[in-house]
Short mmCIF file of C-alpha atoms in Angstrom, two decimals:
data_model
loop_
_atom_site.label_atom_id
_atom_site.label_comp_id
_atom_site.label_asym_id
_atom_site.label_seq_id
_atom_site.Cartn_x
_atom_site.Cartn_y
_atom_site.Cartn_z
CA MET A 220 -5.76 -11.08 -30.28
CA SER A 221 -8.05 -9.74 -27.54
CA LEU A 222 -6.65 -7.65 -24.71
CA ILE A 223 -7.45 -10.35 -22.16
CA HIS A 224 -5.63 -13.48 -23.17
CA HIS A 225 -3.70 -16.32 -21.62
CA PRO A 226 0.01 -16.71 -22.45
CA THR A 227 -0.78 -19.98 -24.20
CA GLU A 228 -2.06 -17.77 -27.04
CA VAL A 229 1.39 -16.19 -27.39
CA LEU A 230 3.91 -19.01 -26.94
CA LYS A 231 4.05 -22.33 -28.75
CA PRO A 232 3.64 -25.36 -26.44
CA GLU A 233 7.06 -26.73 -27.40
CA TRP A 234 8.69 -23.43 -26.40
CA VAL A 235 7.05 -23.55 -22.98
CA GLU A 236 8.06 -27.19 -22.58
CA THR A 237 11.71 -26.35 -23.30
CA ILE A 238 11.75 -23.33 -21.00
CA ARG A 239 10.23 -25.22 -18.07
CA ALA A 240 12.10 -28.46 -18.63
CA TYR A 241 15.39 -26.70 -17.84
CA ALA A 242 14.18 -24.12 -15.30
CA ALA A 243 15.31 -26.10 -12.24
CA ASP A 244 18.73 -26.77 -13.80
CA ALA A 245 19.05 -23.08 -14.64
CA GLU A 246 18.33 -22.17 -11.04
CA ARG A 247 20.96 -24.61 -9.79
CA SER A 248 23.59 -23.11 -12.10
CA GLY A 249 22.58 -19.51 -11.47
CA LYS A 250 22.07 -18.64 -15.15
CA LEU A 251 19.90 -19.67 -18.08
CA HIS A 252 20.42 -23.19 -19.38
CA SER A 253 22.04 -23.67 -22.79
CA GLU A 254 18.84 -25.22 -24.18
CA GLN A 255 16.83 -22.22 -22.99
CA LEU A 256 19.40 -19.90 -24.56
CA LYS A 257 19.23 -21.78 -27.85
CA LEU A 258 15.50 -21.07 -27.95
CA VAL A 259 16.07 -17.41 -27.05
CA TYR A 260 18.59 -17.04 -29.88
CA ASP A 261 16.41 -18.93 -32.36
CA GLN A 262 13.44 -16.65 -31.63
CA GLN A 263 15.65 -13.53 -31.32
CA TRP A 264 14.05 -12.61 -28.01
CA PHE A 265 17.14 -10.67 -26.92
CA ASN A 266 16.56 -8.59 -30.08
CA LEU A 267 12.89 -7.82 -29.49
CA LEU A 268 13.62 -4.10 -29.17
CA ALA A 269 16.78 -3.81 -31.27
CA PRO A 270 16.47 -1.57 -34.34
CA ALA A 271 15.36 -3.27 -37.55
CA ARG A 272 18.09 -1.49 -39.52
CA TYR A 273 20.65 -3.57 -37.58
CA GLY A 274 18.71 -6.83 -37.87
CA GLY A 275 16.58 -6.45 -34.73
CA LEU A 276 12.86 -7.16 -34.44
CA GLN A 277 11.91 -3.60 -33.39
CA THR A 278 8.70 -4.94 -31.83
CA ASN A 279 5.77 -2.61 -31.24
CA LEU A 280 4.97 -2.02 -27.58
CA PRO A 281 1.64 -3.92 -27.26
CA ASP A 282 3.15 -7.07 -28.80
CA LEU A 283 6.31 -6.68 -26.74
CA ILE A 284 4.35 -6.54 -23.49
CA LYS A 285 2.31 -9.62 -24.36
CA THR A 286 5.45 -11.55 -25.27
CA GLU A 287 7.30 -10.59 -22.08
CA GLU A 288 4.31 -11.45 -19.90
CA ALA A 289 4.06 -14.84 -21.61
CA LEU A 290 7.78 -15.56 -21.19
CA SER A 291 7.56 -14.75 -17.48
CA TRP A 292 4.56 -17.03 -17.23
CA ALA A 293 6.70 -19.79 -18.76
CA ASP A 294 9.48 -19.04 -16.27
CA GLY A 295 10.12 -15.94 -14.18
CA SER A 296 13.90 -15.90 -14.50
CA LEU A 297 13.91 -16.40 -18.25
CA GLY A 298 11.22 -13.78 -18.75
CA TRP A 299 13.12 -11.30 -16.59
CA VAL A 300 16.44 -11.86 -18.39
CA VAL A 301 14.81 -11.43 -21.79
CA THR A 302 12.99 -8.31 -20.61
CA LEU A 303 16.07 -6.64 -19.12
CA CYS A 304 18.41 -7.65 -21.94
CA CYS A 305 16.09 -6.75 -24.81
CA GLY A 306 15.38 -3.55 -22.87
CA ALA A 307 19.09 -2.79 -23.05
CA GLY A 308 18.90 -3.67 -26.73
CA TRP A 309 16.39 -0.80 -27.04
CA PHE A 310 19.33 1.51 -26.39
CA GLY A 311 20.49 0.54 -29.88
CA GLY A 312 18.10 3.18 -31.15
CA PHE A 313 20.32 5.79 -29.46
CA PHE A 314 23.78 4.36 -30.19
CA ASP A 315 26.25 5.85 -32.63
CA GLU A 316 25.41 4.14 -35.92
CA THR A 317 28.89 2.70 -36.46
CA ILE A 318 29.00 1.23 -32.96
CA ALA A 319 25.44 -0.09 -33.27
CA ALA A 320 26.15 -1.84 -36.56
CA GLU A 321 29.19 -3.50 -35.01
CA ILE A 322 27.34 -4.60 -31.86
CA PHE A 323 24.28 -6.03 -33.58
CA SER A 324 26.26 -7.88 -36.25
CA ASP A 325 26.66 -10.69 -33.69
CA LYS A 326 23.74 -13.13 -34.10
CA LYS A 327 23.93 -13.89 -30.37
CA VAL A 328 24.11 -10.26 -29.29
CA CYS A 329 22.90 -9.66 -25.75
CA LEU A 330 23.18 -6.41 -23.83
CA ALA A 331 23.00 -6.30 -20.05
CA GLY A 332 23.64 -3.58 -17.52
CA SER A 333 22.61 -1.65 -14.44
CA GLY A 334 20.70 1.59 -14.21
CA ALA A 335 22.61 2.72 -11.13
CA ALA A 336 25.02 5.64 -11.65
CA THR A 337 27.80 4.06 -9.60
CA GLY A 338 30.66 4.78 -11.98
CA THR A 339 32.65 7.75 -13.22
CA ALA A 340 33.69 8.72 -16.74
CA GLU A 341 36.56 11.19 -16.78
CA VAL A 342 36.93 13.29 -19.91
CA SER A 343 40.17 12.36 -21.70
CA SER A 344 41.21 13.64 -25.16
CA ASP A 345 38.64 12.18 -27.59
CA GLY A 346 37.08 9.82 -25.07
CA TYR A 347 36.60 8.92 -21.43
CA ILE A 348 38.32 6.91 -18.68
CA ILE A 349 35.71 4.74 -16.97
CA ASN A 350 35.85 3.36 -13.43
CA GLY A 351 33.16 1.89 -11.26
CA ASN A 352 31.24 -1.01 -9.81
CA TRP A 353 27.66 -1.89 -10.68
CA LYS A 354 25.25 -4.38 -9.08
CA TYR A 355 22.38 -6.50 -10.27
CA ALA A 356 22.95 -6.89 -14.00
CA SER A 357 20.38 -9.50 -15.03
CA GLY A 358 21.62 -11.78 -17.81
CA VAL A 359 25.18 -10.53 -17.53
CA HIS A 360 26.59 -14.06 -17.95
CA HIS A 361 25.10 -14.19 -21.45
CA ALA A 362 26.02 -10.63 -22.42
CA THR A 363 28.17 -9.66 -25.37
CA HIS A 364 28.07 -6.01 -24.30
CA ILE A 365 27.48 -4.14 -21.05
CA THR A 366 25.93 -0.74 -20.41
CA VAL A 367 27.02 1.51 -17.55
CA ASN A 368 25.77 4.79 -16.13
CA CYS A 369 28.56 7.19 -15.15
CA GLN A 370 28.92 10.56 -13.53
CA ILE A 371 30.93 12.73 -15.94
CA VAL A 372 34.14 14.20 -14.49
CA ASN A 373 36.49 16.78 -16.01
CA ASP A 374 39.76 17.83 -14.35
CA GLY A 375 38.61 16.25 -11.10
CA GLU A 376 35.32 18.16 -11.03
CA ASN A 377 31.89 16.62 -11.45
CA LEU A 378 30.13 18.19 -14.41
CA LEU A 379 26.62 19.48 -13.80
CA THR A 380 23.45 19.73 -15.84
CA GLU A 381 21.70 23.04 -16.46
CA ASP A 382 19.53 22.53 -13.37
CA GLY A 383 22.54 21.89 -11.13
CA GLY A 384 22.38 18.11 -10.90
CA SER A 385 25.22 15.74 -11.67
CA LEU A 386 25.69 15.03 -15.35
CA ILE A 387 25.14 11.30 -15.76
CA LEU A 388 25.48 9.58 -19.11
CA PRO A 389 25.36 5.94 -20.24
CA PHE A 390 28.07 4.07 -22.15
CA VAL A 391 28.13 0.76 -23.97
CA LEU A 392 31.18 -1.46 -23.37
CA ASP A 393 32.48 -4.72 -24.72
CA ARG A 394 31.97 -7.66 -22.35
CA ALA A 395 35.72 -8.42 -22.51
CA ASP A 396 36.43 -5.08 -20.80
CA VAL A 397 34.27 -5.86 -17.79
CA GLU A 398 35.11 -8.02 -14.76
CA LEU A 399 32.19 -9.98 -13.33
CA GLN A 400 31.76 -10.45 -9.59
CA SER A 401 29.45 -12.73 -7.66
CA GLY A 402 26.70 -10.64 -6.15
CA TRP A 403 23.27 -12.24 -6.51
CA LYS A 404 22.42 -14.00 -3.24
CA TYR A 405 18.67 -13.68 -2.98
CA MET A 406 15.90 -16.22 -2.56
CA GLY A 407 14.40 -15.85 -6.02
CA MET A 408 15.19 -15.00 -9.64
CA ILE A 409 18.30 -17.11 -9.14
CA ALA A 410 18.64 -18.17 -12.77
CA THR A 411 18.82 -14.52 -13.86
CA GLY A 412 22.48 -14.53 -12.77
CA SER A 413 22.07 -10.88 -11.79
CA ASP A 414 25.66 -10.49 -10.66
CA ALA A 415 27.83 -7.40 -10.26
CA TYR A 416 30.62 -6.12 -12.47
CA THR A 417 33.62 -3.79 -12.26
CA VAL A 418 35.49 -1.58 -14.74
CA ASN A 419 38.97 -0.25 -13.96
CA ASN A 420 40.64 2.61 -15.85
CA LEU A 421 39.07 1.73 -19.18
CA PHE A 422 39.51 4.19 -22.02
CA VAL A 423 36.59 4.33 -24.45
CA ASN A 424 36.04 6.47 -27.49
CA LYS A 425 33.43 9.19 -27.14
CA ASN A 426 31.18 7.35 -29.59
CA ARG A 427 30.60 4.75 -26.85
CA CYS A 428 28.58 7.38 -25.00
CA PHE A 429 24.90 7.85 -25.79
CA LYS A 430 21.92 9.75 -24.43
CA ILE A 431 18.51 8.27 -23.62
CA ASP A 432 16.17 11.02 -24.69
CA THR A 433 13.41 11.10 -27.27
CA GLU A 434 15.19 14.00 -28.95
CA ALA A 435 18.45 12.04 -29.07
CA ALA A 436 17.07 8.98 -30.87
CA VAL A 437 19.22 8.01 -33.84
CA VAL A 438 16.53 5.68 -35.17
CA ASN A 439 13.47 7.87 -35.61
CA THR A 440 10.57 5.48 -35.06
CA THR A 441 7.82 5.33 -32.43
CA ILE A 442 9.42 2.74 -30.16
CA TYR A 443 12.51 4.92 -29.66
CA ARG A 444 10.38 8.01 -29.08
CA TYR A 445 8.39 6.21 -26.40
CA PRO A 446 9.47 7.45 -22.93
CA PHE A 447 11.92 5.18 -21.16
CA LEU A 448 10.20 5.43 -17.76
CA GLN A 449 6.86 4.10 -18.97
CA LEU A 450 8.60 1.49 -21.13
CA ALA A 451 10.48 0.22 -18.07
CA GLU A 452 7.45 0.28 -15.76
CA ALA A 453 5.25 -1.54 -18.25
CA THR A 454 7.73 -4.27 -19.12
CA LEU A 455 8.52 -5.00 -15.47
CA ALA A 456 4.85 -5.06 -14.49
CA ALA A 457 4.17 -7.53 -17.31
CA ASN A 458 6.80 -9.81 -15.80
CA LEU A 459 5.04 -9.86 -12.44
CA SER A 460 1.70 -10.43 -14.15
CA GLY A 461 3.13 -13.42 -16.00
CA MET A 462 4.51 -14.91 -12.78
CA ALA A 463 1.16 -14.41 -11.05
CA LEU A 464 -0.63 -16.18 -13.91
CA HIS A 465 1.83 -19.07 -13.57
CA PHE A 466 1.18 -19.30 -9.83
CA ILE A 467 -2.59 -19.28 -10.39
CA ASP A 468 -2.25 -22.10 -12.94
CA LEU A 469 -0.31 -24.14 -10.39
CA CYS A 470 -2.93 -23.63 -7.69
CA GLU A 471 -5.27 -26.18 -9.27
CA PRO A 472 -2.98 -29.20 -8.67
CA ALA A 473 -1.89 -27.75 -5.32
CA PHE A 474 -5.51 -27.41 -4.19
CA ALA A 475 -6.28 -30.92 -5.39
CA ASN A 476 -3.41 -32.21 -3.27
CA LYS A 477 -4.60 -30.15 -0.29
CA ALA A 478 -8.11 -31.55 -0.64
CA THR A 479 -6.83 -35.07 0.02
CA ASN A 480 -6.17 -34.09 3.64
CA VAL A 481 -9.55 -35.33 4.84
CA ARG A 482 -8.76 -34.61 8.50
CA ARG A 483 -8.57 -30.86 7.98
CA VAL A 484 -10.22 -30.03 4.65
CA ASN A 485 -14.00 -30.32 4.41
CA ALA A 486 -16.43 -29.29 1.68
CA LYS A 487 -16.77 -25.77 3.11
CA ASN A 488 -13.01 -25.26 3.13
CA ILE A 489 -12.65 -26.60 -0.40
CA GLU A 490 -15.33 -24.16 -1.53
CA ALA A 491 -13.42 -21.34 0.16
CA MET A 492 -10.18 -22.30 -1.61
CA TYR A 493 -11.70 -22.39 -5.05
CA GLY A 494 -13.68 -19.25 -4.34
CA ALA A 495 -10.44 -17.46 -3.51
CA LEU A 496 -8.90 -18.79 -6.72
CA LYS A 497 -11.81 -17.49 -8.78
CA ASP A 498 -11.70 -14.10 -7.09
CA ALA A 499 -7.93 -13.77 -7.54
CA THR A 500 -8.17 -14.73 -11.21
CA THR A 501 -10.90 -12.14 -11.79
CA LEU A 502 -9.00 -9.43 -9.93
CA LEU A 503 -5.78 -10.09 -11.81
CA ASN A 504 -7.53 -10.12 -15.19
CA GLU A 505 -9.28 -6.83 -14.40
CA ALA A 506 -5.91 -5.24 -13.61
CA ARG A 507 -4.43 -6.76 -16.77
CA LEU A 508 -7.32 -5.39 -18.86
CA SER A 509 -6.78 -1.83 -17.57
CA PHE A 510 -3.04 -2.19 -18.12
CA PHE A 511 -3.27 -3.53 -21.68
CA LYS A 512 -5.81 -0.85 -22.62
CA ALA A 513 -3.42 1.84 -21.38
CA ILE A 514 -0.58 0.31 -23.37
CA GLU A 515 -2.64 0.19 -26.57
CA VAL A 516 -3.76 3.82 -26.23
CA SER A 517 -0.28 5.09 -25.35
CA TRP A 518 1.19 3.36 -28.38
CA GLN A 519 -1.09 5.46 -30.55
CA GLN A 520 -0.40 8.67 -28.60
CA PRO A 521 3.07 8.32 -27.03
CA GLU A 522 3.45 12.05 -26.49
CA ASP A 523 0.26 12.51 -24.46
CA GLN A 524 1.41 13.01 -20.86
CA LYS A 525 -1.91 12.09 -19.25
CA ILE A 526 -2.03 8.83 -21.16
CA LEU A 527 1.56 8.08 -20.14
CA GLU A 528 0.63 8.73 -16.52
CA THR A 529 -2.09 6.12 -16.93
CA VAL A 530 0.52 3.64 -18.17
CA SER A 531 2.53 4.33 -15.01
CA SER A 532 -0.43 3.98 -12.65
CA THR A 533 -1.82 0.83 -14.27
CA SER A 534 1.66 -0.73 -14.35
CA ARG A 535 2.14 -0.18 -10.63
CA MET A 536 -1.37 -1.34 -9.85
CA LEU A 537 -0.85 -4.51 -11.88
CA ALA A 538 2.35 -5.20 -9.94
CA LYS A 539 0.51 -4.70 -6.65
CA VAL A 540 -2.43 -6.89 -7.65
CA SER A 541 -0.09 -9.61 -8.92
CA ARG A 542 1.70 -9.76 -5.56
CA GLU A 543 -1.49 -9.65 -3.54
CA CYS A 544 -3.27 -12.35 -5.56
CA VAL A 545 -0.35 -14.71 -5.06
CA ASP A 546 -0.24 -13.96 -1.34
CA GLU A 547 -3.97 -14.52 -1.01
CA LEU A 548 -3.72 -17.97 -2.58
CA TYR A 549 -0.43 -19.13 -1.06
CA PRO A 550 -1.84 -20.32 2.32
CA TYR A 551 -4.22 -22.69 0.55
CA CYS A 552 -1.42 -24.46 -1.33
CA GLY A 553 -0.03 -26.45 1.58
CA LEU A 554 3.58 -27.41 2.23
CA LEU A 555 3.99 -28.11 -1.47
CA ALA A 556 4.27 -24.35 -1.97
CA ALA A 557 6.85 -24.04 0.82
CA SER A 558 9.25 -26.65 -0.56
CA PRO A 559 12.14 -25.04 -2.49
CA ASP A 560 12.24 -28.06 -4.81
CA THR A 561 8.79 -27.44 -6.30
CA GLU A 562 7.79 -25.35 -9.28
CA ILE A 563 5.12 -23.47 -7.36
CA ASN A 564 7.63 -22.46 -4.70
CA ARG A 565 10.07 -21.23 -7.34
CA VAL A 566 7.32 -19.06 -8.82
CA TRP A 567 6.47 -17.72 -5.35
CA ARG A 568 10.13 -16.90 -4.66
CA ASP A 569 10.56 -15.30 -8.06
CA ILE A 570 7.60 -12.97 -7.81
CA HIS A 571 8.50 -11.91 -4.27
CA THR A 572 12.03 -11.12 -5.40
CA ALA A 573 11.18 -9.39 -8.67
CA SER A 574 8.51 -7.27 -6.99
CA GLN A 575 11.20 -5.54 -4.93
CA HIS A 576 12.23 -3.51 -7.98
CA ALA A 577 12.06 0.18 -7.03
CA LEU A 578 9.94 1.16 -10.04
CA LEU A 579 7.11 -1.09 -8.87
CA THR A 580 7.09 -0.43 -5.13
CA PHE A 581 4.87 2.62 -4.77
CA LEU A 582 1.55 3.47 -6.39
CA GLU A 583 2.42 7.17 -6.63
#
């Protein structure tokens, strides 16, 4: 497969048809539709990054990125949920082996969580007492397990790292031990069901704690030695790229509809619309090419810091270009793009919501 490709090269037409057929229903219910989930389970997309030794797909990074971009092209919310949940499944490479085997024995395993350190884990005998509240856990309604980041406390004192910062460690919990709370009230990514959750005075064994560090990987393969920051930046940028590609695809019928307004749209204006579409498509594909090249090179040399910095910069640039291309084309799409009942509007809302993620905001 060439570096520059369209998602139609990655996903089967019947998969795309299923994903999009239920996208509006998923948005109305605030979580993925059961038919979409059936497809996710059948294709093991929640297990894209789970270790092979536990039955996961353990996908290499270039193929992962292409798959996630394609899924977000099919539907932004579904692509985002798969990305965030299979990203949490990547933590399986760092879990205690006994816990990991137990978690991934479920054929419908799905991990969700929040990266915010808004909980505490107090040292207690051979485990910890966990308390806290976390926001924005995409896919949490489909999760079998939840991850939490906690500040470690001992005898009422916050433990510190060697450099004086708070010691923060992640834990993996059973979904039954977590209380969900309504918290996602934003204009887009509605079907991600990115709600909040709370944990109260929960004792967990110390083997529920893990460390995300290349040196702490239990499964010693390249994907678990790949730095988490660049993995996160790249996967999120691919989601925005997929949404932008979807929006561009939808511009053709929107422009055709706009062109029927003979009172306001003349040949010169039509030429301007399609010229903008061509320019946006070229710009986005140039950013995608730089991004995919960086991913390919970094996969071969995941310990080269300069190459990893290129992954970061091209990821952020792709996110920026994706947003800007959509915004450049939006005014030409007419009221069709402003109606919340249309597919093109859902894509517009999704990309403008997803692009608020902190990892993608700044170029530096």
